[in-house]
Short mmCIF file of C-alpha atoms in Angstrom, two decimals:
data_model
loop_
_atom_site.label_atom_id
_atom_site.label_comp_id
_atom_site.label_asym_id
_atom_site.label_seq_id
_atom_site.Cartn_x
_atom_site.Cartn_y
_atom_site.Cartn_z
CA UNK A 1 0.00 0.00 0.00
CA UNK A 2 1.14 3.49 -0.81
CA UNK A 3 2.02 5.15 2.49
CA UNK A 4 0.80 8.52 1.14
CA UNK A 5 -2.66 7.11 0.37
CA UNK A 6 -4.34 10.11 1.99
CA UNK A 7 -2.82 12.62 -0.49
CA UNK A 8 -3.78 13.14 -4.09
CA UNK A 9 -0.92 11.93 -6.32
CA UNK A 10 -0.42 15.35 -7.86
CA UNK A 11 0.59 16.82 -4.50
CA UNK A 12 3.49 14.45 -3.86
CA UNK A 13 5.90 16.15 -6.23
CA UNK A 14 5.02 19.55 -4.75
CA UNK A 15 5.65 18.31 -1.21
CA UNK A 16 8.95 16.75 -2.23
CA UNK A 17 10.03 20.08 -3.78
CA UNK A 18 9.02 21.94 -0.61
CA UNK A 19 10.94 19.53 1.63
CA UNK A 20 14.01 19.80 -0.60
CA UNK A 21 13.78 23.60 -0.63
CA UNK A 22 13.49 23.65 3.17
CA UNK A 23 16.54 21.42 3.57
CA UNK A 24 18.59 23.52 1.18
CA UNK A 25 17.54 26.81 2.79
CA UNK A 26 18.05 25.62 6.36
CA UNK A 27 21.45 26.53 7.83
CA UNK A 28 21.25 23.25 9.80
CA UNK A 29 24.56 21.59 10.45
CA UNK A 30 26.32 23.01 7.38
CA UNK A 31 27.15 26.44 8.83
CA UNK A 32 28.76 27.55 12.05
CA UNK A 33 26.82 30.24 13.87
CA UNK A 34 27.37 31.98 17.19
CA UNK A 35 24.18 30.41 18.46
CA UNK A 36 26.15 27.14 18.55
CA UNK A 37 27.77 28.40 21.74
CA UNK A 38 24.56 29.10 23.67
CA UNK A 39 23.98 25.62 25.08
CA UNK A 40 27.68 24.98 25.82
CA UNK A 41 27.76 28.33 27.65
CA UNK A 42 24.82 27.36 29.85
CA UNK A 43 26.52 24.02 30.52
CA UNK A 44 29.79 25.72 31.46
CA UNK A 45 28.25 28.19 33.91
CA UNK A 46 27.82 27.33 37.57
CA UNK A 47 24.02 27.43 38.00
CA UNK A 48 22.86 30.32 40.20
CA UNK A 49 20.95 28.01 42.51
CA UNK A 50 24.13 26.09 43.31
CA UNK A 51 25.86 29.07 44.95
CA UNK A 52 25.83 29.05 48.71
CA UNK A 53 26.04 32.83 49.27
CA UNK A 54 24.19 35.93 48.17
CA UNK A 55 27.51 37.54 47.23
CA UNK A 56 28.33 34.76 44.77
CA UNK A 57 24.89 34.83 43.21
CA UNK A 58 25.10 38.60 42.77
CA UNK A 59 28.52 38.33 41.11
CA UNK A 60 27.36 35.58 38.76
CA UNK A 61 24.29 37.61 37.74
CA UNK A 62 26.13 40.90 37.33
CA UNK A 63 28.99 39.54 35.24
CA UNK A 64 27.07 36.96 33.22
CA UNK A 65 27.39 38.93 29.92
CA UNK A 66 31.15 39.28 30.43
CA UNK A 67 31.48 35.60 31.28
CA UNK A 68 29.62 34.89 28.07
CA UNK A 69 32.26 36.85 26.12
CA UNK A 70 35.04 35.04 27.95
CA UNK A 71 33.36 31.72 27.25
CA UNK A 72 33.01 32.54 23.54
CA UNK A 73 36.70 33.40 23.33
CA UNK A 74 37.71 30.06 24.83
CA UNK A 75 35.07 28.15 22.88
CA UNK A 76 35.85 29.57 19.45
CA UNK A 77 39.44 30.79 19.62
CA UNK A 78 40.95 27.97 21.66
CA UNK A 79 39.25 24.86 20.28
CA UNK A 80 41.91 22.65 21.87
CA UNK A 81 40.46 23.60 25.27
CA UNK A 82 37.13 22.55 26.79
CA UNK A 83 35.53 24.16 29.81
CA UNK A 84 34.47 21.56 32.35
CA UNK A 85 30.72 21.52 33.01
CA UNK A 86 29.48 23.99 35.67
CA UNK A 87 32.89 25.42 36.54
CA UNK A 88 32.71 28.94 35.08
CA UNK A 89 31.72 31.46 37.72
CA UNK A 90 32.62 32.68 41.17
CA UNK A 91 33.31 29.78 43.54
CA UNK A 92 35.52 29.71 46.65
CA UNK A 93 38.65 27.65 47.19
CA UNK A 94 37.78 24.34 48.80
CA UNK A 95 38.66 24.51 52.47
CA UNK A 96 39.00 28.31 52.54
CA UNK A 97 37.52 30.22 55.46
CA UNK A 98 35.14 33.11 54.81
CA UNK A 99 33.47 33.90 51.52
CA UNK A 100 36.34 34.98 49.24
CA UNK A 101 35.09 34.58 45.70
CA UNK A 102 37.36 33.91 42.71
CA UNK A 103 36.58 34.32 39.02
CA UNK A 104 37.22 30.71 38.12
CA UNK A 105 37.13 28.06 35.47
CA UNK A 106 38.26 24.46 35.06
CA UNK A 107 39.60 23.48 31.66
CA UNK A 108 40.37 20.18 29.98
CA UNK A 109 43.33 20.48 27.63
CA UNK A 110 43.65 18.32 24.52
CA UNK A 111 47.27 17.23 24.50
CA UNK A 112 48.76 16.54 21.09
CA UNK A 113 51.50 14.15 22.14
CA UNK A 114 51.53 11.26 19.65
CA UNK A 115 55.07 10.15 20.48
CA UNK A 116 54.67 10.52 24.24
CA UNK A 117 57.49 13.06 24.48
CA UNK A 118 55.50 15.45 26.67
CA UNK A 119 54.30 12.67 28.95
CA UNK A 120 57.91 11.54 29.40
CA UNK A 121 59.04 14.88 30.82
CA UNK A 122 59.12 15.33 34.62
CA UNK A 123 55.80 16.20 36.27
CA UNK A 124 57.15 19.59 37.36
CA UNK A 125 57.82 20.40 33.72
CA UNK A 126 54.38 19.25 32.57
CA UNK A 127 52.67 21.35 35.22
CA UNK A 128 54.83 24.40 34.45
CA UNK A 129 54.32 24.05 30.70
CA UNK A 130 50.54 23.80 31.08
CA UNK A 131 50.38 26.83 33.34
CA UNK A 132 52.70 28.83 31.09
CA UNK A 133 50.80 28.00 27.92
CA UNK A 134 47.17 27.88 29.01
CA UNK A 135 46.93 29.16 32.58
CA UNK A 136 48.55 32.53 31.88
CA UNK A 137 46.54 33.03 28.68
CA UNK A 138 43.23 32.29 30.40
CA UNK A 139 44.08 34.59 33.32
CA UNK A 140 45.03 37.35 30.88
CA UNK A 141 41.67 36.97 29.12
CA UNK A 142 39.92 37.13 32.50
CA UNK A 143 41.61 40.47 33.13
CA UNK A 144 41.08 41.96 29.68
CA UNK A 145 37.64 40.59 28.80
CA UNK A 146 35.87 41.22 32.09
CA UNK A 147 35.61 44.00 34.65
CA UNK A 148 34.86 41.54 37.44
CA UNK A 149 38.36 41.78 38.86
CA UNK A 150 37.85 45.43 39.76
CA UNK A 151 34.85 44.43 41.89
CA UNK A 152 35.77 44.51 45.61
CA UNK A 153 33.74 41.34 46.12
CA UNK A 154 36.10 39.36 43.87
CA UNK A 155 39.28 38.21 45.62
CA UNK A 156 41.14 37.03 42.53
CA UNK A 157 41.14 34.28 39.93
CA UNK A 158 41.15 30.51 40.04
CA UNK A 159 42.15 28.32 37.12
CA UNK A 160 42.28 24.52 37.04
CA UNK A 161 43.87 22.70 34.10
CA UNK A 162 43.51 18.98 33.41
CA UNK A 163 45.26 16.90 30.76
CA UNK A 164 45.34 13.19 30.08
CA UNK A 165 48.39 11.02 30.38
CA UNK A 166 48.82 7.98 28.12
CA UNK A 167 47.22 4.90 29.60
CA UNK A 168 48.84 1.53 30.10
CA UNK A 169 47.30 -1.16 27.87
CA UNK A 170 43.84 -2.07 29.13
CA UNK A 171 43.79 0.72 31.72
CA UNK A 172 41.83 3.97 31.79
CA UNK A 173 43.93 7.08 31.20
CA UNK A 174 44.74 9.23 34.22
CA UNK A 175 44.21 12.98 34.10
CA UNK A 176 46.75 15.25 35.73
CA UNK A 177 45.43 18.50 37.18
CA UNK A 178 46.89 21.68 38.58
CA UNK A 179 44.73 24.35 40.21
CA UNK A 180 45.91 27.87 40.94
CA UNK A 181 44.30 30.65 42.96
CA UNK A 182 45.84 34.09 43.10
CA UNK A 183 44.76 37.53 44.30
CA UNK A 184 43.87 40.19 41.76
CA UNK A 185 46.66 42.67 42.45
CA UNK A 186 49.40 40.01 42.17
CA UNK A 187 47.92 38.82 38.89
CA UNK A 188 47.66 42.30 37.41
CA UNK A 189 51.22 43.14 38.49
CA UNK A 190 52.50 39.87 37.02
CA UNK A 191 50.71 40.37 33.70
CA UNK A 192 51.96 43.96 33.61
CA UNK A 193 55.56 42.81 34.06
CA UNK A 194 55.90 44.41 37.49
CA UNK A 195 55.98 41.12 39.41
CA UNK A 196 58.57 38.48 38.47
CA UNK A 197 57.18 35.01 37.66
CA UNK A 198 58.94 33.47 40.67
CA UNK A 199 57.26 35.92 43.04
CA UNK A 200 53.92 35.39 41.33
CA UNK A 201 54.30 31.64 41.90
CA UNK A 202 55.18 32.30 45.56
CA UNK A 203 51.99 34.27 46.08
CA UNK A 204 49.68 31.85 44.25
CA UNK A 205 48.11 28.86 46.00
CA UNK A 206 48.46 25.59 44.10
CA UNK A 207 46.93 22.16 44.39
CA UNK A 208 48.04 19.17 42.32
CA UNK A 209 46.14 16.03 41.38
CA UNK A 210 46.79 12.71 39.70
CA UNK A 211 43.49 11.17 38.71
CA UNK A 212 41.14 11.70 41.64
CA UNK A 213 43.89 11.87 44.24
CA UNK A 214 45.95 14.81 45.42
CA UNK A 215 49.56 14.67 44.25
CA UNK A 216 52.76 15.96 45.85
CA UNK A 217 53.61 19.59 45.20
CA UNK A 218 56.16 20.37 42.51
CA UNK A 219 58.28 23.42 41.86
CA UNK A 220 56.42 25.58 39.34
CA UNK A 221 58.14 27.77 36.78
CA UNK A 222 56.31 30.11 34.46
CA UNK A 223 57.73 31.26 31.16
CA UNK A 224 56.47 33.13 28.12
CA UNK A 225 54.49 31.06 25.63
CA UNK A 226 52.71 32.51 22.59
CA UNK A 227 51.09 29.30 21.33
CA UNK A 228 47.49 30.42 21.85
CA UNK A 229 47.93 33.65 19.94
CA UNK A 230 49.92 32.22 17.04
CA UNK A 231 48.75 28.65 16.42
CA UNK A 232 46.12 28.13 13.73
CA UNK A 233 44.20 24.87 13.59
CA UNK A 234 44.09 23.57 10.04
CA UNK A 235 40.66 23.62 8.33
CA UNK A 236 39.05 25.13 11.44
CA UNK A 237 36.35 27.71 10.70
CA UNK A 238 35.00 30.42 12.98
CA UNK A 239 31.35 31.50 12.84
CA UNK A 240 30.74 34.22 10.30
CA UNK A 241 31.72 37.60 11.70
CA UNK A 242 33.49 36.27 14.80
CA UNK A 243 37.12 37.30 15.21
CA UNK A 244 39.83 36.09 17.56
CA UNK A 245 42.29 38.73 18.72
CA UNK B 1 41.49 -29.92 2.50
CA UNK B 2 44.77 -28.57 3.83
CA UNK B 3 44.08 -25.19 2.15
CA UNK B 4 40.71 -24.94 3.87
CA UNK B 5 42.30 -25.63 7.24
CA UNK B 6 44.99 -22.99 6.67
CA UNK B 7 42.38 -20.43 5.59
CA UNK B 8 40.22 -21.19 8.61
CA UNK B 9 43.22 -20.82 10.91
CA UNK B 10 44.16 -17.52 9.25
CA UNK B 11 40.64 -16.10 9.61
CA UNK B 12 40.48 -17.24 13.23
CA UNK B 13 43.89 -15.69 13.87
CA UNK B 14 42.88 -12.34 12.36
CA UNK B 15 39.64 -12.29 14.35
CA UNK B 16 41.53 -13.09 17.52
CA UNK B 17 44.20 -10.43 16.91
CA UNK B 18 41.67 -7.72 16.06
CA UNK B 19 39.37 -8.43 18.99
CA UNK B 20 41.56 -9.80 21.70
CA UNK B 21 42.86 -6.44 22.88
CA UNK B 22 39.37 -5.15 23.69
CA UNK B 23 38.27 -5.37 27.30
CA UNK B 24 34.74 -6.27 28.33
CA UNK B 25 34.08 -2.53 28.84
CA UNK B 26 35.22 -1.87 25.24
CA UNK B 27 32.94 -4.58 23.91
CA UNK B 28 30.07 -3.22 25.98
CA UNK B 29 30.64 0.27 24.54
CA UNK B 30 30.78 -1.12 21.02
CA UNK B 31 27.64 -3.23 21.38
CA UNK B 32 25.64 -0.22 22.58
CA UNK B 33 26.77 1.95 19.62
CA UNK B 34 26.81 -0.38 16.67
CA UNK B 35 25.47 1.94 13.95
CA UNK B 36 27.67 3.18 11.11
CA UNK B 37 27.55 6.81 12.29
CA UNK B 38 28.17 7.39 15.95
CA UNK B 39 25.52 10.11 16.04
CA UNK B 40 23.57 12.61 13.98
CA UNK B 41 26.45 15.07 14.31
CA UNK B 42 28.86 12.45 13.00
CA UNK B 43 26.58 11.80 10.03
CA UNK B 44 26.15 15.50 9.21
CA UNK B 45 29.92 16.03 9.46
CA UNK B 46 30.53 13.20 7.02
CA UNK B 47 27.91 14.47 4.58
CA UNK B 48 29.24 18.04 4.74
CA UNK B 49 32.81 17.07 3.95
CA UNK B 50 34.28 15.29 0.98
CA UNK B 51 34.81 11.59 1.43
CA UNK B 52 38.43 11.82 0.27
CA UNK B 53 39.24 14.34 2.99
CA UNK B 54 39.83 17.21 0.56
CA UNK B 55 38.81 20.69 1.68
CA UNK B 56 37.36 19.70 5.06
CA UNK B 57 35.60 22.25 7.24
CA UNK B 58 35.69 21.77 11.00
CA UNK B 59 33.57 23.86 13.34
CA UNK B 60 33.83 24.14 17.07
CA UNK B 61 30.54 22.28 17.40
CA UNK B 62 32.17 19.33 15.59
CA UNK B 63 35.03 19.28 18.09
CA UNK B 64 32.58 19.57 20.96
CA UNK B 65 30.49 16.69 19.61
CA UNK B 66 33.53 14.48 19.16
CA UNK B 67 34.57 15.18 22.76
CA UNK B 68 31.15 14.26 24.09
CA UNK B 69 30.93 11.14 21.97
CA UNK B 70 34.30 9.64 22.69
CA UNK B 71 32.64 6.42 23.77
CA UNK B 72 35.05 4.43 21.63
CA UNK B 73 37.69 5.28 24.17
CA UNK B 74 37.18 5.21 27.90
CA UNK B 75 37.06 8.44 29.86
CA UNK B 76 40.12 9.54 31.80
CA UNK B 77 40.04 9.42 35.57
CA UNK B 78 40.29 13.01 36.78
CA UNK B 79 39.68 15.07 39.86
CA UNK B 80 36.15 16.35 40.34
CA UNK B 81 35.71 20.15 40.25
CA UNK B 82 34.09 19.88 43.69
CA UNK B 83 37.49 18.87 45.10
CA UNK B 84 38.89 22.25 43.95
CA UNK B 85 35.97 24.67 43.89
CA UNK B 86 33.29 25.22 46.48
CA UNK B 87 30.16 26.98 45.28
#
């Protein structure tokens, strides 16, 4: 039996033409648009109802448009990074007394290390390289793309970076993580070249993780790295009209 | 007769070598995603780009989808954000 038994035969061609025209006219999956970032942005933000203080909720509401811009920069301009779900916002440091709020984000880094050379370097080097390449860039964007750090209710910034290490055969890969919290004035002085990297590291508070467990502290060095502003991903296309600085 | 036995042994050997490295978790993942395209996004990406790989176009949404659908590998064990941040 013809499945379109309820339609006159003459209409079928017309309907087929309409469907084809709709498919051709629809942007669908064949174009990148800035709307693509809306759902990922909502996923990245810490939901307002999850904050435990009025101060944090107020900060998250006030600076939401700026966090959206920061998110878009990371989402479109740094496609090798992914913001961990519900980590963009104004949390506290775990274990900290009081209600000091930090402009924070947790980021998963795609490591391009086919020959395992990076994984073979000492852990102190891996941590330092990640902070130098991605941590500093993200903190700089936090300073330049938002005004939140001039708010007296914001104590500073917090950035956590996670990357996967090669797994042994049959085992799940282990992610290494470093988290850094630093006060606003130290960060601004460091980015402005008025605070040496070693002093910046002294002032920052670090935690280190291997998989789900805390890991011993390592000596952190920070050096200049221009990867994020110079590297271009082959065949990668930005949404129409969007520019990365 | 001998040729048939050799062929059978070869086929069995290839099947063993290609499947023996997969754990039960891997097989479980594979069984629950046995279609040709992993997802609609995967299918659209394939249709949008040339089969021979010439002139590909990759959008951030493609990268995001591939991250979320990496069921063919197992997820890395990492620290939970709640061990670092307190809302």
